[in-house]
Amino acid sequence: DVKVTQSSRYLVKRTGEKVFLECVQDMDHENMFWYRQDPGLGLRLIYFSYDVKMKEKGDIPEGYSVSREKKERFSLILESASTNQTSMYLCASSGTGSSHEQYFGPGTRLTVT
Amino acid sequence: GENVEQHPSTLSVQEGDSAVIKCTYSDSASNYFPWYKQELGKGPQLIIDIRSNVGEKKDQRIAVTLNKTAKHFSLHITETQPEDSAVYFCAAGAPNFGNEKLTFGTGTRLTIIP
């Protein structure tokens, strides 16, 4: 079974802190994604990566950056956390075969105070 | 870019009845339409998908229909059961063009009333 793990289920940070959210997948998937989930707004894509050291902006990249140094790991970075970044963050991965299924991690609930 | 609208935002149905969730998309280049189910405390999980060369697809109690001309697709759940209670997301993408990005709808919270 594909497994996508995220470093924390719950995280509380202060405004202005630098925040790292880590995601690891064990299926040798080429593609990895970071979404944020907010009530009434669904899943919105922040960044995605289709290969090591490659990244593409999603729909809401402002205030975020990402790092993919190894194929299995995709990190989301909040350089200076703000209260409007309080949200649920979901990581996903997918392969490049005929199945385009994205496999999601359990999410990290981030609260910025 | 792609825009996906999803309705209704909440839906309550009696156990055993059918549930229908509808989505529209804007980009005619989209050719892949998955549906994801998110249970409480978990990440979304793919339940069914359809590609643009197919009008309907079924998997047991779940079916999806696609109308490319009207740019809308729907999820149908028959004989609903309590375990169908969850949030459902539709999405649209164009993976055949080498881009695995998906645009998701805003979600439907489905509640099955016993």
PDB file of C-alpha atoms in Angstrom:
ATOM      1  CA  ASP A   1       0.000   0.000   0.000  1.00  0.00           C
ATOM      2  CA  VAL A   2       1.092   3.526  -0.745  1.00  0.00           C
ATOM      3  CA  LYS A   3       1.919   5.429   2.353  1.00  0.00           C
ATOM      4  CA  VAL A   4       2.243   9.174   2.625  1.00  0.00           C
ATOM      5  CA  THR A   5       3.293  10.423   6.023  1.00  0.00           C
ATOM      6  CA  GLN A   6       3.388  13.943   7.370  1.00  0.00           C
ATOM      7  CA  SER A   7       5.691  14.963  10.182  1.00  0.00           C
ATOM      8  CA  SER A   8       3.026  16.303  12.543  1.00  0.00           C
ATOM      9  CA  ARG A   9      -0.743  15.974  12.946  1.00  0.00           C
ATOM     10  CA  TYR A  10      -1.008  19.182  14.952  1.00  0.00           C
ATOM     11  CA  LEU A  11       1.339  22.163  15.091  1.00  0.00           C
ATOM     12  CA  VAL A  12       1.088  25.485  16.912  1.00  0.00           C
ATOM     13  CA  LYS A  13       3.450  28.289  15.919  1.00  0.00           C
ATOM     14  CA  ARG A  14       3.757  31.987  16.629  1.00  0.00           C
ATOM     15  CA  THR A  15       3.456  34.766  14.077  1.00  0.00           C
ATOM     16  CA  GLY A  16       6.778  35.383  12.351  1.00  0.00           C
ATOM     17  CA  GLU A  17       8.225  31.940  13.022  1.00  0.00           C
ATOM     18  CA  LYS A  18       9.712  29.866  10.226  1.00  0.00           C
ATOM     19  CA  VAL A  19       7.718  26.664   9.856  1.00  0.00           C
ATOM     20  CA  PHE A  20       8.687  23.426   8.142  1.00  0.00           C
ATOM     21  CA  LEU A  21       6.108  20.811   7.168  1.00  0.00           C
ATOM     22  CA  GLU A  22       7.577  17.527   6.040  1.00  0.00           C
ATOM     23  CA  CYS A  23       6.054  14.889   3.796  1.00  0.00           C
ATOM     24  CA  VAL A  24       7.466  11.482   2.924  1.00  0.00           C
ATOM     25  CA  GLN A  25       6.111   8.904   0.462  1.00  0.00           C
ATOM     26  CA  ASP A  26       7.264   5.316   0.106  1.00  0.00           C
ATOM     27  CA  MET A  27       6.086   4.439  -3.417  1.00  0.00           C
ATOM     28  CA  ASP A  28       8.851   6.012  -5.502  1.00  0.00           C
ATOM     29  CA  HIS A  29       6.360   8.506  -6.927  1.00  0.00           C
ATOM     30  CA  GLU A  30       7.657  11.237  -9.177  1.00  0.00           C
ATOM     31  CA  ASN A  31       4.964  13.787  -8.364  1.00  0.00           C
ATOM     32  CA  MET A  32       4.325  15.392  -4.997  1.00  0.00           C
ATOM     33  CA  PHE A  33       1.868  18.092  -4.005  1.00  0.00           C
ATOM     34  CA  TRP A  34       1.073  20.442  -1.147  1.00  0.00           C
ATOM     35  CA  TYR A  35      -2.507  21.623  -0.621  1.00  0.00           C
ATOM     36  CA  ARG A  36      -4.230  23.638   2.017  1.00  0.00           C
ATOM     37  CA  GLN A  37      -7.782  22.823   3.017  1.00  0.00           C
ATOM     38  CA  ASP A  38     -10.106  25.479   4.410  1.00  0.00           C
ATOM     39  CA  PRO A  39     -13.864  25.227   5.076  1.00  0.00           C
ATOM     40  CA  GLY A  40     -15.860  26.268   2.038  1.00  0.00           C
ATOM     41  CA  LEU A  41     -12.753  26.573  -0.130  1.00  0.00           C
ATOM     42  CA  GLY A  42     -11.938  22.924  -0.719  1.00  0.00           C
ATOM     43  CA  LEU A  43      -8.395  21.853  -1.545  1.00  0.00           C
ATOM     44  CA  ARG A  44      -6.184  24.517  -3.014  1.00  0.00           C
ATOM     45  CA  LEU A  45      -2.820  23.689  -4.550  1.00  0.00           C
ATOM     46  CA  ILE A  46       0.148  25.550  -3.082  1.00  0.00           C
ATOM     47  CA  TYR A  47       3.093  23.935  -4.897  1.00  0.00           C
ATOM     48  CA  PHE A  48       3.860  20.725  -6.678  1.00  0.00           C
ATOM     49  CA  SER A  49       6.973  18.921  -7.828  1.00  0.00           C
ATOM     50  CA  TYR A  50       7.349  16.454 -10.680  1.00  0.00           C
ATOM     51  CA  ASP A  51      10.965  15.549 -10.014  1.00  0.00           C
ATOM     52  CA  VAL A  52      13.779  16.031  -7.545  1.00  0.00           C
ATOM     53  CA  LYS A  53      14.769  19.684  -7.285  1.00  0.00           C
ATOM     54  CA  MET A  54      11.891  20.654  -9.583  1.00  0.00           C
ATOM     55  CA  LYS A  55       8.938  22.706  -8.386  1.00  0.00           C
ATOM     56  CA  GLU A  56       5.947  24.466  -9.868  1.00  0.00           C
ATOM     57  CA  LYS A  57       3.716  27.090  -8.320  1.00  0.00           C
ATOM     58  CA  GLY A  58       0.154  26.101  -7.708  1.00  0.00           C
ATOM     59  CA  ASP A  59      -2.807  28.410  -7.275  1.00  0.00           C
ATOM     60  CA  ILE A  60      -1.826  30.015  -3.946  1.00  0.00           C
ATOM     61  CA  PRO A  61       1.991  30.013  -3.603  1.00  0.00           C
ATOM     62  CA  GLU A  62       2.308  33.392  -1.892  1.00  0.00           C
ATOM     63  CA  GLY A  63       3.944  33.134   1.509  1.00  0.00           C
ATOM     64  CA  TYR A  64       5.188  29.584   0.919  1.00  0.00           C
ATOM     65  CA  SER A  65       8.221  27.865  -0.537  1.00  0.00           C
ATOM     66  CA  VAL A  66       9.097  24.210  -1.039  1.00  0.00           C
ATOM     67  CA  SER A  67      12.105  21.950  -1.167  1.00  0.00           C
ATOM     68  CA  ARG A  68      12.573  18.566  -2.814  1.00  0.00           C
ATOM     69  CA  GLU A  69      16.105  17.332  -2.320  1.00  0.00           C
ATOM     70  CA  LYS A  70      15.186  13.638  -2.374  1.00  0.00           C
ATOM     71  CA  LYS A  71      12.543  11.872  -4.396  1.00  0.00           C
ATOM     72  CA  GLU A  72      10.611  10.621  -1.371  1.00  0.00           C
ATOM     73  CA  ARG A  73      10.550  13.886   0.578  1.00  0.00           C
ATOM     74  CA  PHE A  74       8.750  17.157  -0.127  1.00  0.00           C
ATOM     75  CA  SER A  75       8.908  19.993   2.369  1.00  0.00           C
ATOM     76  CA  LEU A  76       6.649  23.018   2.668  1.00  0.00           C
ATOM     77  CA  ILE A  77       8.201  26.103   4.237  1.00  0.00           C
ATOM     78  CA  LEU A  78       6.452  29.098   5.714  1.00  0.00           C
ATOM     79  CA  GLU A  79       9.238  31.686   5.863  1.00  0.00           C
ATOM     80  CA  SER A  80       7.381  33.942   8.298  1.00  0.00           C
ATOM     81  CA  ALA A  81       4.147  32.420   9.528  1.00  0.00           C
ATOM     82  CA  SER A  82       1.069  34.616   9.652  1.00  0.00           C
ATOM     83  CA  THR A  83      -2.339  34.045  11.213  1.00  0.00           C
ATOM     84  CA  ASN A  84      -3.967  33.709   7.785  1.00  0.00           C
ATOM     85  CA  GLN A  85      -1.861  30.615   7.230  1.00  0.00           C
ATOM     86  CA  THR A  86      -3.744  28.786   9.964  1.00  0.00           C
ATOM     87  CA  SER A  87      -5.155  25.837   8.059  1.00  0.00           C
ATOM     88  CA  MET A  88      -5.081  22.102   7.372  1.00  0.00           C
ATOM     89  CA  TYR A  89      -2.145  21.197   5.122  1.00  0.00           C
ATOM     90  CA  LEU A  90      -2.310  18.058   3.014  1.00  0.00           C
ATOM     91  CA  CYS A  91       0.510  16.410   1.135  1.00  0.00           C
ATOM     92  CA  ALA A  92      -0.071  14.018  -1.777  1.00  0.00           C
ATOM     93  CA  SER A  93       1.948  11.981  -4.234  1.00  0.00           C
ATOM     94  CA  SER A  94       1.280  10.311  -7.571  1.00  0.00           C
ATOM     95  CA  GLY A  95       3.146   8.278 -10.139  1.00  0.00           C
ATOM     96  CA  THR A  96       3.472   8.783 -13.866  1.00  0.00           C
ATOM     97  CA  GLY A  97       1.786   5.619 -15.128  1.00  0.00           C
ATOM     98  CA  SER A  98      -1.746   5.228 -16.452  1.00  0.00           C
ATOM     99  CA  SER A  99      -3.195   5.815 -12.993  1.00  0.00           C
ATOM    100  CA  HIS A 100      -3.282   9.460 -12.033  1.00  0.00           C
ATOM    101  CA  GLU A 101      -4.439   8.777  -8.501  1.00  0.00           C
ATOM    102  CA  GLN A 102      -3.097  11.111  -5.888  1.00  0.00           C
ATOM    103  CA  TYR A 103      -2.404   9.505  -2.498  1.00  0.00           C
ATOM    104  CA  PHE A 104      -2.869  11.829   0.433  1.00  0.00           C
ATOM    105  CA  GLY A 105      -1.289  11.992   3.837  1.00  0.00           C
ATOM    106  CA  PRO A 106      -3.434  12.474   6.963  1.00  0.00           C
ATOM    107  CA  GLY A 107      -2.821  16.216   7.087  1.00  0.00           C
ATOM    108  CA  THR A 108      -1.197  18.688   9.475  1.00  0.00           C
ATOM    109  CA  ARG A 109      -3.440  21.083  11.355  1.00  0.00           C
ATOM    110  CA  LEU A 110      -1.347  24.245  11.699  1.00  0.00           C
ATOM    111  CA  THR A 111      -2.390  27.027  14.040  1.00  0.00           C
ATOM    112  CA  VAL A 112      -0.517  30.327  13.933  1.00  0.00           C
ATOM    113  CA  THR A 113      -1.118  32.561  16.947  1.00  0.00           C
TER     114      THR A 113
ATOM    115  CA  GLY B   1      -6.719  28.303 -15.363  1.00  0.00           C
ATOM    116  CA  GLU B   2      -9.248  25.650 -14.524  1.00  0.00           C
ATOM    117  CA  ASN B   3     -12.192  26.462 -12.263  1.00  0.00           C
ATOM    118  CA  VAL B   4     -14.300  23.704 -10.708  1.00  0.00           C
ATOM    119  CA  GLU B   5     -17.622  24.434  -9.039  1.00  0.00           C
ATOM    120  CA  GLN B   6     -19.314  21.834  -6.832  1.00  0.00           C
ATOM    121  CA  HIS B   7     -22.878  21.654  -5.505  1.00  0.00           C
ATOM    122  CA  PRO B   8     -24.408  21.212  -3.022  1.00  0.00           C
ATOM    123  CA  SER B   9     -22.059  22.086  -0.181  1.00  0.00           C
ATOM    124  CA  THR B  10     -24.066  19.914   2.222  1.00  0.00           C
ATOM    125  CA  LEU B  11     -26.416  17.015   1.556  1.00  0.00           C
ATOM    126  CA  SER B  12     -28.449  14.859   3.917  1.00  0.00           C
ATOM    127  CA  VAL B  13     -30.213  11.739   2.706  1.00  0.00           C
ATOM    128  CA  GLN B  14     -32.053   8.896   4.358  1.00  0.00           C
ATOM    129  CA  GLU B  15     -30.193   5.625   4.526  1.00  0.00           C
ATOM    130  CA  GLY B  16     -31.046   3.581   1.464  1.00  0.00           C
ATOM    131  CA  ASP B  17     -31.848   6.601  -0.711  1.00  0.00           C
ATOM    132  CA  SER B  18     -29.625   7.934  -3.497  1.00  0.00           C
ATOM    133  CA  ALA B  19     -27.283  10.912  -3.367  1.00  0.00           C
ATOM    134  CA  VAL B  20     -26.133  13.046  -6.296  1.00  0.00           C
ATOM    135  CA  ILE B  21     -23.312  15.591  -6.271  1.00  0.00           C
ATOM    136  CA  LYS B  22     -22.690  17.814  -9.279  1.00  0.00           C
ATOM    137  CA  CYS B  23     -19.609  19.609 -10.587  1.00  0.00           C
ATOM    138  CA  THR B  24     -18.889  21.920 -13.494  1.00  0.00           C
ATOM    139  CA  TYR B  25     -15.509  22.775 -14.969  1.00  0.00           C
ATOM    140  CA  SER B  26     -14.334  25.591 -17.203  1.00  0.00           C
ATOM    141  CA  ASP B  27     -11.288  24.364 -19.151  1.00  0.00           C
ATOM    142  CA  SER B  28     -12.164  22.326 -22.242  1.00  0.00           C
ATOM    143  CA  ALA B  29      -8.643  20.834 -22.164  1.00  0.00           C
ATOM    144  CA  SER B  30      -9.470  18.919 -18.953  1.00  0.00           C
ATOM    145  CA  ASN B  31      -9.878  15.228 -19.685  1.00  0.00           C
ATOM    146  CA  TYR B  32      -9.626  13.500 -16.312  1.00  0.00           C
ATOM    147  CA  PHE B  33     -12.267  13.788 -13.568  1.00  0.00           C
ATOM    148  CA  PRO B  34     -11.678  11.991 -10.262  1.00  0.00           C
ATOM    149  CA  TRP B  35     -13.811  11.932  -7.146  1.00  0.00           C
ATOM    150  CA  TYR B  36     -12.264  11.774  -3.688  1.00  0.00           C
ATOM    151  CA  LYS B  37     -13.836  10.853  -0.349  1.00  0.00           C
ATOM    152  CA  GLN B  38     -12.500  12.301   2.876  1.00  0.00           C
ATOM    153  CA  GLU B  39     -13.463  10.667   6.139  1.00  0.00           C
ATOM    154  CA  LEU B  40     -13.055  12.443   9.446  1.00  0.00           C
ATOM    155  CA  GLY B  41      -9.413  12.810  10.445  1.00  0.00           C
ATOM    156  CA  LYS B  42      -8.071  11.349   7.214  1.00  0.00           C
ATOM    157  CA  GLY B  43      -6.744  12.552   3.907  1.00  0.00           C
ATOM    158  CA  PRO B  44      -8.919  12.310   0.779  1.00  0.00           C
ATOM    159  CA  GLN B  45      -8.996   8.963  -1.008  1.00  0.00           C
ATOM    160  CA  LEU B  46      -9.860   8.296  -4.635  1.00  0.00           C
ATOM    161  CA  ILE B  47     -13.169   6.441  -5.031  1.00  0.00           C
ATOM    162  CA  ILE B  48     -13.797   6.650  -8.772  1.00  0.00           C
ATOM    163  CA  ASP B  49     -12.568   8.532 -11.810  1.00  0.00           C
ATOM    164  CA  ILE B  50     -13.645   9.045 -15.403  1.00  0.00           C
ATOM    165  CA  ARG B  51     -11.827  10.123 -18.526  1.00  0.00           C
ATOM    166  CA  SER B  52     -13.210  12.271 -21.292  1.00  0.00           C
ATOM    167  CA  ASN B  53     -13.625   9.421 -23.775  1.00  0.00           C
ATOM    168  CA  VAL B  54     -16.211   7.786 -21.495  1.00  0.00           C
ATOM    169  CA  GLY B  55     -19.698   9.061 -20.642  1.00  0.00           C
ATOM    170  CA  GLU B  56     -20.409   6.921 -17.579  1.00  0.00           C
ATOM    171  CA  LYS B  57     -18.561   4.615 -15.227  1.00  0.00           C
ATOM    172  CA  LYS B  58     -19.893   2.414 -12.433  1.00  0.00           C
ATOM    173  CA  ASP B  59     -18.331   0.677  -9.480  1.00  0.00           C
ATOM    174  CA  GLN B  60     -20.875  -1.165  -7.343  1.00  0.00           C
ATOM    175  CA  ARG B  61     -23.054   1.534  -5.694  1.00  0.00           C
ATOM    176  CA  ILE B  62     -21.068   4.433  -7.114  1.00  0.00           C
ATOM    177  CA  ALA B  63     -21.341   5.881 -10.602  1.00  0.00           C
ATOM    178  CA  VAL B  64     -19.993   8.947 -12.326  1.00  0.00           C
ATOM    179  CA  THR B  65     -21.390  10.602 -15.440  1.00  0.00           C
ATOM    180  CA  LEU B  66     -19.686  13.112 -17.706  1.00  0.00           C
ATOM    181  CA  ASN B  67     -21.171  15.564 -20.186  1.00  0.00           C
ATOM    182  CA  LYS B  68     -18.252  17.115 -22.060  1.00  0.00           C
ATOM    183  CA  THR B  69     -20.417  19.410 -24.115  1.00  0.00           C
ATOM    184  CA  ALA B  70     -21.932  20.998 -21.031  1.00  0.00           C
ATOM    185  CA  LYS B  71     -18.691  20.644 -19.029  1.00  0.00           C
ATOM    186  CA  HIS B  72     -20.310  18.957 -16.089  1.00  0.00           C
ATOM    187  CA  PHE B  73     -19.926  15.673 -14.271  1.00  0.00           C
ATOM    188  CA  SER B  74     -21.794  14.065 -11.406  1.00  0.00           C
ATOM    189  CA  LEU B  75     -21.317  11.469  -8.684  1.00  0.00           C
ATOM    190  CA  HIS B  76     -24.209   9.139  -7.955  1.00  0.00           C
ATOM    191  CA  ILE B  77     -24.340   6.968  -4.839  1.00  0.00           C
ATOM    192  CA  THR B  78     -27.189   4.478  -4.645  1.00  0.00           C
ATOM    193  CA  GLU B  79     -28.503   2.566  -1.626  1.00  0.00           C
ATOM    194  CA  THR B  80     -26.615   4.854   0.709  1.00  0.00           C
ATOM    195  CA  GLN B  81     -25.183   3.472   3.933  1.00  0.00           C
ATOM    196  CA  PRO B  82     -23.948   5.165   7.129  1.00  0.00           C
ATOM    197  CA  GLU B  83     -20.338   4.624   6.054  1.00  0.00           C
ATOM    198  CA  ASP B  84     -20.978   6.850   3.025  1.00  0.00           C
ATOM    199  CA  SER B  85     -21.084   9.837   5.380  1.00  0.00           C
ATOM    200  CA  ALA B  86     -18.009  11.912   4.496  1.00  0.00           C
ATOM    201  CA  VAL B  87     -16.850  14.939   2.529  1.00  0.00           C
ATOM    202  CA  TYR B  88     -16.658  14.373  -1.222  1.00  0.00           C
ATOM    203  CA  PHE B  89     -14.488  16.351  -3.623  1.00  0.00           C
ATOM    204  CA  CYS B  90     -14.621  16.425  -7.388  1.00  0.00           C
ATOM    205  CA  ALA B  91     -11.577  17.451  -9.411  1.00  0.00           C
ATOM    206  CA  ALA B  92     -10.502  18.100 -12.978  1.00  0.00           C
ATOM    207  CA  GLY B  93      -7.154  17.815 -14.716  1.00  0.00           C
ATOM    208  CA  ALA B  94      -5.355  17.138 -17.974  1.00  0.00           C
ATOM    209  CA  PRO B  95      -2.700  14.518 -17.182  1.00  0.00           C
ATOM    210  CA  ASN B  96      -2.370  13.476 -20.793  1.00  0.00           C
ATOM    211  CA  PHE B  97      -0.697  16.789 -21.433  1.00  0.00           C
ATOM    212  CA  GLY B  98       2.096  15.857 -19.019  1.00  0.00           C
ATOM    213  CA  ASN B  99       0.781  17.835 -16.075  1.00  0.00           C
ATOM    214  CA  GLU B 100      -0.553  15.900 -13.100  1.00  0.00           C
ATOM    215  CA  LYS B 101      -2.048  18.974 -11.475  1.00  0.00           C
ATOM    216  CA  LEU B 102      -5.673  18.697 -10.356  1.00  0.00           C
ATOM    217  CA  THR B 103      -8.117  21.487  -9.565  1.00  0.00           C
ATOM    218  CA  PHE B 104     -10.545  20.496  -6.815  1.00  0.00           C
ATOM    219  CA  GLY B 105     -14.078  21.587  -6.090  1.00  0.00           C
ATOM    220  CA  THR B 106     -15.071  23.049  -2.743  1.00  0.00           C
ATOM    221  CA  GLY B 107     -16.453  19.796  -1.355  1.00  0.00           C
ATOM    222  CA  THR B 108     -19.818  18.326  -0.352  1.00  0.00           C
ATOM    223  CA  ARG B 109     -20.479  17.126   3.168  1.00  0.00           C
ATOM    224  CA  LEU B 110     -22.766  14.111   2.827  1.00  0.00           C
ATOM    225  CA  THR B 111     -24.667  12.919   5.880  1.00  0.00           C
ATOM    226  CA  ILE B 112     -26.589   9.653   5.808  1.00  0.00           C
ATOM    227  CA  ILE B 113     -29.494   9.672   8.227  1.00  0.00           C
ATOM    228  CA  PRO B 114     -30.117   6.205   9.741  1.00  0.00           C
TER     229      PRO B 114
END
